[in-house]
mmCIF file of C-alpha atoms and ligand atoms in Angstrom:
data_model
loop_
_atom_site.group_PDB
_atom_site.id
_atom_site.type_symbol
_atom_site.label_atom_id
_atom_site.label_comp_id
_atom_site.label_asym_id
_atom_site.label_seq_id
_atom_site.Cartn_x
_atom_site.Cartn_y
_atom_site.Cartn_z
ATOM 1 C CA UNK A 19 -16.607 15.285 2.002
ATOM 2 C CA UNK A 20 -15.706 16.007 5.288
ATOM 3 C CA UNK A 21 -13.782 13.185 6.491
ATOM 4 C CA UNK A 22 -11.840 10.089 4.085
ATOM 5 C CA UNK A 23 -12.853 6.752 5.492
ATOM 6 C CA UNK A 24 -9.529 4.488 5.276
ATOM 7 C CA UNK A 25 -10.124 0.246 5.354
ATOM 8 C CA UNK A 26 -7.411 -1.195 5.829
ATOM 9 C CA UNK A 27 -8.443 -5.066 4.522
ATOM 10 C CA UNK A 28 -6.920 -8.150 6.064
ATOM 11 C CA UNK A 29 -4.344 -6.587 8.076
ATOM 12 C CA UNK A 30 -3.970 -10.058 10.209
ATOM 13 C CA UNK A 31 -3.019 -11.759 6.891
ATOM 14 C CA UNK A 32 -1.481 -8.642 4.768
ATOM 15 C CA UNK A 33 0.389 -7.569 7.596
ATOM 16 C CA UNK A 34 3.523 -9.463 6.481
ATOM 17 C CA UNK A 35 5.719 -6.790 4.741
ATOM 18 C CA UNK A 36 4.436 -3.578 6.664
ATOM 19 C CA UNK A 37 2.345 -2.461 4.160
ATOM 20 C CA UNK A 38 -0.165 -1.735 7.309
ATOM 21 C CA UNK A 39 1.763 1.646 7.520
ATOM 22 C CA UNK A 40 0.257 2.851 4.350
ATOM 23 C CA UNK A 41 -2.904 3.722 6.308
ATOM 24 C CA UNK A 42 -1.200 5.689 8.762
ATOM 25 C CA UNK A 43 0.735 7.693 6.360
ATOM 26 C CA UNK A 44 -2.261 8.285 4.763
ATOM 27 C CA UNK A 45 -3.885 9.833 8.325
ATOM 28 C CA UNK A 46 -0.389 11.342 8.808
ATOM 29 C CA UNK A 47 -0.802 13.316 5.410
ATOM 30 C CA UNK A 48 -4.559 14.321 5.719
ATOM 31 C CA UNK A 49 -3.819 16.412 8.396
ATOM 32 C CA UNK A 50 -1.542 18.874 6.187
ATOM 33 C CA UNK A 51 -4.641 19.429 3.869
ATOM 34 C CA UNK A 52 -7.028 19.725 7.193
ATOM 35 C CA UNK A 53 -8.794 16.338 6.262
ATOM 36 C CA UNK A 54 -10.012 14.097 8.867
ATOM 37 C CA UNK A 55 -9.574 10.430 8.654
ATOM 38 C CA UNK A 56 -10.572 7.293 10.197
ATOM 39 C CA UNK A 57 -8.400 3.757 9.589
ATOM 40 C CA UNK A 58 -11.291 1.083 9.934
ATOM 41 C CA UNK A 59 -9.540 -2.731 10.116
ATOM 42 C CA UNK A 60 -11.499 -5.470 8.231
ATOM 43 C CA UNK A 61 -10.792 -8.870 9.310
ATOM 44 C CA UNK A 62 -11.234 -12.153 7.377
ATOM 45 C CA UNK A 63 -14.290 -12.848 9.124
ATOM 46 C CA UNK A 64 -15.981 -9.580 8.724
ATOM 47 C CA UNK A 65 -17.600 -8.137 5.433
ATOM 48 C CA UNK A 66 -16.167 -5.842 4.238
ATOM 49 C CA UNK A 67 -17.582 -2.463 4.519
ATOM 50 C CA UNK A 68 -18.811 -0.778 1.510
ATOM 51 C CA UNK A 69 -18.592 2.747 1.830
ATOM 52 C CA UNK A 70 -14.960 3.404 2.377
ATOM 53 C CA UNK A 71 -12.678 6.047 0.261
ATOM 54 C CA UNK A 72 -9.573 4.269 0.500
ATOM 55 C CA UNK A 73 -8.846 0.482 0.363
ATOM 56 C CA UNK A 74 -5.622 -0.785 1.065
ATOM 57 C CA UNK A 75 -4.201 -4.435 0.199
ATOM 58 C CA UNK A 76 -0.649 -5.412 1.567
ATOM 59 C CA UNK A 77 1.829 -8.274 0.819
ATOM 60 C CA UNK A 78 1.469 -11.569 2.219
ATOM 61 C CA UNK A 79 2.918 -15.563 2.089
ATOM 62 C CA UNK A 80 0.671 -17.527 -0.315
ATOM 63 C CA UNK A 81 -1.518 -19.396 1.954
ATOM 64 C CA UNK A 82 -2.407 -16.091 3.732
ATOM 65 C CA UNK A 83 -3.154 -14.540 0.121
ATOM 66 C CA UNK A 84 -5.494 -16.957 -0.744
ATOM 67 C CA UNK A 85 -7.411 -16.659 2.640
ATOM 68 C CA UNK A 86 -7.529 -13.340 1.400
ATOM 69 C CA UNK A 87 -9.187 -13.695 -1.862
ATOM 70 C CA UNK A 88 -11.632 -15.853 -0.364
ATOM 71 C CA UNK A 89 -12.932 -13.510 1.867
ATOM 72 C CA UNK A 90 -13.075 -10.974 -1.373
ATOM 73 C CA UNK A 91 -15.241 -13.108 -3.225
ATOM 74 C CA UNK A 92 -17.692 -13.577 -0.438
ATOM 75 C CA UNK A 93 -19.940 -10.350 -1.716
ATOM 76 C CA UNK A 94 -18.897 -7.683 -4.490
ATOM 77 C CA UNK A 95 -18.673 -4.824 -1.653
ATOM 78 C CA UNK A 96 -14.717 -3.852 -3.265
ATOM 79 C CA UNK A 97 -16.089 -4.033 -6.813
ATOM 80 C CA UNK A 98 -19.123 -1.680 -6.052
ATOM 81 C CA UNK A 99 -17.116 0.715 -3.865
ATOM 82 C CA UNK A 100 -14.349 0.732 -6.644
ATOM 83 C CA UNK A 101 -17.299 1.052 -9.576
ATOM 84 C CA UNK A 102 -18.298 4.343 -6.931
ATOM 85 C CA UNK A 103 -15.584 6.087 -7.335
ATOM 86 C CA UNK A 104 -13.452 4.901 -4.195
ATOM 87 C CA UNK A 105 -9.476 4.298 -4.335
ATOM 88 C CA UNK A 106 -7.732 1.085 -4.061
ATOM 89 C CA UNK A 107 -4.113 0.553 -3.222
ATOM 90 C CA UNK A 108 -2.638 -3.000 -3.499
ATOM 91 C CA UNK A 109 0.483 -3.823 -2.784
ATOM 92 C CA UNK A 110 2.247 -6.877 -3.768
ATOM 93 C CA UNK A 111 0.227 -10.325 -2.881
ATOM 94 C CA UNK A 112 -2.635 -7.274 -3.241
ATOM 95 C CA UNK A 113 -1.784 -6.315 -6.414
ATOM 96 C CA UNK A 114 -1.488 -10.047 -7.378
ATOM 97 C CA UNK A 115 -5.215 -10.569 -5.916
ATOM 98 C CA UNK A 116 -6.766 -7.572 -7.951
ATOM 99 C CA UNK A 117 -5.434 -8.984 -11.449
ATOM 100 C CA UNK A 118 -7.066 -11.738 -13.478
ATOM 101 C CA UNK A 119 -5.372 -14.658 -11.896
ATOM 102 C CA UNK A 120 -2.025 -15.661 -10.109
ATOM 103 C CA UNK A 121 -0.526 -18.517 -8.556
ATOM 104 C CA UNK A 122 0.064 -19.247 -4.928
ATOM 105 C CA UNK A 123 0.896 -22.622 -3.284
ATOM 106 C CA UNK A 124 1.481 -24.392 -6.389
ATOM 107 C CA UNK A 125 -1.854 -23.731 -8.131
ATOM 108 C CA UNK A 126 -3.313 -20.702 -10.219
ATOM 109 C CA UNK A 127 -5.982 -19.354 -8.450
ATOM 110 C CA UNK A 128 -8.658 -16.327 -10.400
ATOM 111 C CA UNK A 129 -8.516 -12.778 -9.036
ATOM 112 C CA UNK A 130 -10.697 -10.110 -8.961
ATOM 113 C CA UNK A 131 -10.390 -8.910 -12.594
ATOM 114 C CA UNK A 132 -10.103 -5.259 -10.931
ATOM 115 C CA UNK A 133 -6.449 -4.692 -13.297
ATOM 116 C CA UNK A 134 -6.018 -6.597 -16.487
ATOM 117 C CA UNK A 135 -2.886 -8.448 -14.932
ATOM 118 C CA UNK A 136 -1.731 -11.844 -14.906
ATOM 119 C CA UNK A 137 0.891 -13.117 -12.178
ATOM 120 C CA UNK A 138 2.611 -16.129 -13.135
ATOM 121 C CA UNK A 139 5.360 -18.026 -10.916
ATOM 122 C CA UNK A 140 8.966 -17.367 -10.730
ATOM 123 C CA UNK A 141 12.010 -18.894 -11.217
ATOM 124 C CA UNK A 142 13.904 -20.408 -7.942
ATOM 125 C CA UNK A 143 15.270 -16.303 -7.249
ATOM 126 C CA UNK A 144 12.661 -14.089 -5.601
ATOM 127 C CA UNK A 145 12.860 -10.509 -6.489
ATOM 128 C CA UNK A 146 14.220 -8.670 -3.344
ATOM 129 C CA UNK A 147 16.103 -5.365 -3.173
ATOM 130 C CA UNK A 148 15.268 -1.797 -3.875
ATOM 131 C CA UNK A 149 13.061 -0.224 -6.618
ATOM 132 C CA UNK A 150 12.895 3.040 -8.043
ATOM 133 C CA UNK A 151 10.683 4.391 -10.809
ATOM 134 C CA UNK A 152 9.502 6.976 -12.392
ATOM 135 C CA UNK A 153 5.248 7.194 -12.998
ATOM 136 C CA UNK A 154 4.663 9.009 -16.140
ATOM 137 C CA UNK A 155 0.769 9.167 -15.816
ATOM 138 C CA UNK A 156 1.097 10.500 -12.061
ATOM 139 C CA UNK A 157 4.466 12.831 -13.093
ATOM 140 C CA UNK A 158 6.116 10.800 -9.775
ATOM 141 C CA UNK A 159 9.025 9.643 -9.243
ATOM 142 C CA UNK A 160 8.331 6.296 -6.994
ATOM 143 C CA UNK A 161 11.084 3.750 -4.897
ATOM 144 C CA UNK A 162 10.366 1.425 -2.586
ATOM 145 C CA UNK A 163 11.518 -2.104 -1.383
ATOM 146 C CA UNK A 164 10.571 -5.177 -3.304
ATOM 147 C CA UNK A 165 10.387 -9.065 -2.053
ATOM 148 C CA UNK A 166 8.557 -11.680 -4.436
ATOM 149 C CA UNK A 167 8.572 -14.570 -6.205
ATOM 150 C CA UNK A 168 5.386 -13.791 -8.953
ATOM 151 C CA UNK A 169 6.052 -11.971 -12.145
ATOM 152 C CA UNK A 170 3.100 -9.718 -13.460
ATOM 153 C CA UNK A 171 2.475 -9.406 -16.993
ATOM 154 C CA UNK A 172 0.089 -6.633 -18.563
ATOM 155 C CA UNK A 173 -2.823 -7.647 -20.432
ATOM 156 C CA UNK A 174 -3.969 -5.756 -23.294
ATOM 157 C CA UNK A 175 -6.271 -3.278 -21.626
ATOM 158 C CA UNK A 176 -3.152 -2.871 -18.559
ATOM 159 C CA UNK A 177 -1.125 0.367 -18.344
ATOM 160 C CA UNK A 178 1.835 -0.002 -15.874
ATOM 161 C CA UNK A 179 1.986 2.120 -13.135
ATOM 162 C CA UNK A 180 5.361 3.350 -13.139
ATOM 163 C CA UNK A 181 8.538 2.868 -15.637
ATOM 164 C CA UNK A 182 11.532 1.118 -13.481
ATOM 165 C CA UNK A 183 15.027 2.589 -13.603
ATOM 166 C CA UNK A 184 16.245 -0.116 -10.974
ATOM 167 C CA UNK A 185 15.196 -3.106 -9.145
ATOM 168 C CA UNK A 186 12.858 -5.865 -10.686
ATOM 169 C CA UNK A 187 9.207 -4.431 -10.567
ATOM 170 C CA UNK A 188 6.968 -6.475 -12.371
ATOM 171 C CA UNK A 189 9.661 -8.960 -12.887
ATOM 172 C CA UNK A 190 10.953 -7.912 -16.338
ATOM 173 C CA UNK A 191 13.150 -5.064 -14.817
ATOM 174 C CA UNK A 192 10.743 -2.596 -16.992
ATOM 175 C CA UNK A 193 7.673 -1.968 -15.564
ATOM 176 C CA UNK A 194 6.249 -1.730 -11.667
ATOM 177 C CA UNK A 195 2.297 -2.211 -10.878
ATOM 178 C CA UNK A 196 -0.478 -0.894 -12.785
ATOM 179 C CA UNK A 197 -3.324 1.474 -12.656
ATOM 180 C CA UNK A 198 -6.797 2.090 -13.709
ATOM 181 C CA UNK A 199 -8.712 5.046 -12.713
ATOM 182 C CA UNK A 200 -8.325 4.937 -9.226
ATOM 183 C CA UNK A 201 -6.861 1.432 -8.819
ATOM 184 C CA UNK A 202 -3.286 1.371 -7.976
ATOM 185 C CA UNK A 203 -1.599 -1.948 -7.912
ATOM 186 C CA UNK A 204 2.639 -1.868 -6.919
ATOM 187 C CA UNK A 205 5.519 -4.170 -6.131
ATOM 188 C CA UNK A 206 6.213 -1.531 -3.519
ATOM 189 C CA UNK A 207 6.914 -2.065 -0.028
ATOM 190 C CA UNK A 208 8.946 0.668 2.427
ATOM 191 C CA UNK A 209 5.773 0.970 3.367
ATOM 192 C CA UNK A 210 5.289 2.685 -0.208
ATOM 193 C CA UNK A 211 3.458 5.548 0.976
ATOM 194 C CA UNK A 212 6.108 6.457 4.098
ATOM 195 C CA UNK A 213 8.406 6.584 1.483
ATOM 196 C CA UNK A 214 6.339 8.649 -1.390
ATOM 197 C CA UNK A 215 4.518 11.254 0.379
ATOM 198 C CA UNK A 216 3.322 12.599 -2.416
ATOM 199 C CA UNK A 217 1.699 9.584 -3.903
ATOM 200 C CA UNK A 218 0.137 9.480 -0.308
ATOM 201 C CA UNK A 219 -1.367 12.809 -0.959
ATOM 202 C CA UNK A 220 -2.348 11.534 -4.474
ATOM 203 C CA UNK A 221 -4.634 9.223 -3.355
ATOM 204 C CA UNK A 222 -5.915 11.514 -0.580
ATOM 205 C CA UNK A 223 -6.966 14.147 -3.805
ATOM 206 C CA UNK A 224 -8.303 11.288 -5.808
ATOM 207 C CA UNK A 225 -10.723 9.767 -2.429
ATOM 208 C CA UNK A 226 -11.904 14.085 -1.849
ATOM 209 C CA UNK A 227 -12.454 14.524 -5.680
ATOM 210 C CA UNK A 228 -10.134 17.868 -5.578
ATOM 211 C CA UNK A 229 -6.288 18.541 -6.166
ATOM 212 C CA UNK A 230 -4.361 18.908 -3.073
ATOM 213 C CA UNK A 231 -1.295 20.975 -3.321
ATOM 214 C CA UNK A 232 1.674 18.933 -1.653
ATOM 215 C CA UNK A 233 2.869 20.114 0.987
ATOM 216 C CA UNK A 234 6.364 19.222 2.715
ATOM 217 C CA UNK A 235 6.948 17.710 6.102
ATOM 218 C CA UNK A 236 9.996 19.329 7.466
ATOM 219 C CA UNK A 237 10.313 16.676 10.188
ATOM 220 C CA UNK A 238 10.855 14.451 7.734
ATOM 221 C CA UNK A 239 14.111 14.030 5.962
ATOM 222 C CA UNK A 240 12.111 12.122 3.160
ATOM 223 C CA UNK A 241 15.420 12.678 0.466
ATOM 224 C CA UNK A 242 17.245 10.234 2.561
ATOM 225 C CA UNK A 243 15.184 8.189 0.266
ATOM 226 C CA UNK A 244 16.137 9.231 -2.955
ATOM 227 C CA UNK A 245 19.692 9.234 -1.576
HETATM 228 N N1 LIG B 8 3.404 -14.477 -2.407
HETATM 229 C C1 LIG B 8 3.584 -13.512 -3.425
HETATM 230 C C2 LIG B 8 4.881 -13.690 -4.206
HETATM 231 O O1 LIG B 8 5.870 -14.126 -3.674
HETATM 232 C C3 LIG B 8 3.524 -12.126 -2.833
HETATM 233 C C4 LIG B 8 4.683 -11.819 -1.903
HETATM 234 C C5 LIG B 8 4.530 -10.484 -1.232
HETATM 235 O O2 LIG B 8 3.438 -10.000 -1.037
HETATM 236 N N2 LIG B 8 5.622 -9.897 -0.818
HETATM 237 O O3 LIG B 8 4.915 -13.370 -5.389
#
């Protein structure tokens, strides 16, 4: 594959927390490993496209969430693209969308079954501050910034993303996100991938098929971060 092809879904409703940045940083990143990229924005009233590499899924206020998942259930183009191989990264009211249900606005609402997750409602404190964690399938240390009111419990068939060390994650101070092949579901805002460029260039090797050696931005005093 010469060239990833990044959709970035919903921006006009996921756009909330910044998570939009994730596709640059992923176009940002490419160009270390000599990959061309293209972001392609999917609105709410267009299908979305079926062919991309890389899906991305940002945080959002719960009426804006369920517009979301509406527009998701209109065909199974995510399902089929994620069934072919293609990577998903879904952040937050994302992440809450790709599990088996959650609430929003009072009521609990199905998602798309893509992560055996379950978001239930909070209590009357949302879960904002910093996160760090360490990703024991991915051998990654991940932080970013967290800011929600849903707690995410792991079904059966679930593995969590990353282990947390601080912050909430999940909402039991244990666990942040979860993952499935190539479908990566996070608390994680900063945007997550400005602030973990090698989880950036993780997904990047997953969309090509091939490893991709990491390779450090100088310009970039990422260990601010991890500070
Ligand atoms: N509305 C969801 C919650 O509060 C998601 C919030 C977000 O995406 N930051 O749990």
């Amino acid at each position: 594959m010469s060239q990833i092809k990044i959709i970035r879904i919903h921006n006009e409703l996921l756009g909330t927390y910044g998570d939009q940045g994730n596709a640059e940083v992923l176009a940002y990143r490419a160009k270390f490993h000599d990959i061309a990229t293209t972001i392609t924005d999917i609105s709410y009233e267009q299908p979305l496209p079926r062919d991309g590499n890389i899906y991305l899924l940002g945080g959002a206020e719960d009426a804006a969430q369920l517009l979301s998942l509406e527009a998701l259930n209109r065909d199974r183009a995510l399902k089929d693209a994620i069934t072919d191989g293609a990577v998903l990264l879904a952040v937050c009211a994302g992440f809450q969308i790709i599990g088996n249900s959650f609430w929003a606005n009072g009521r609990q609402a199905d998602g798309l079954a893509l992560l055996d997750v379950e978001s239930l409602p909070g209590g009357k404190t949302r879960f904002v501050g910093e996160v760090r964690a360490h990703s024991n399938s991915l051998n990654l240390d991940l932080n970013g910034f967290e800011n929600h009111s849903g707690k995410t419990i792991l079904g059966p068939s679930a593995q969590a993303l990353s282990t947390v060390s601080s912050g909430f994650g999940n909402g039991d101070s244990k666990t942040d996100g979860a993952v499935l092949g190539n479908v990566f579901g996070t608390y994680m805002h900063g945007p997550i991938l400005a602030r973990n460029p090698q989880f950036a260039d993780l997904l990047l090797a997953r969309a090509i098929g091939r490893p991709l050696s990491f390779v450090e931005d100088k310009s970039i005093p990422y260990k601010f971060f991890n500070a």
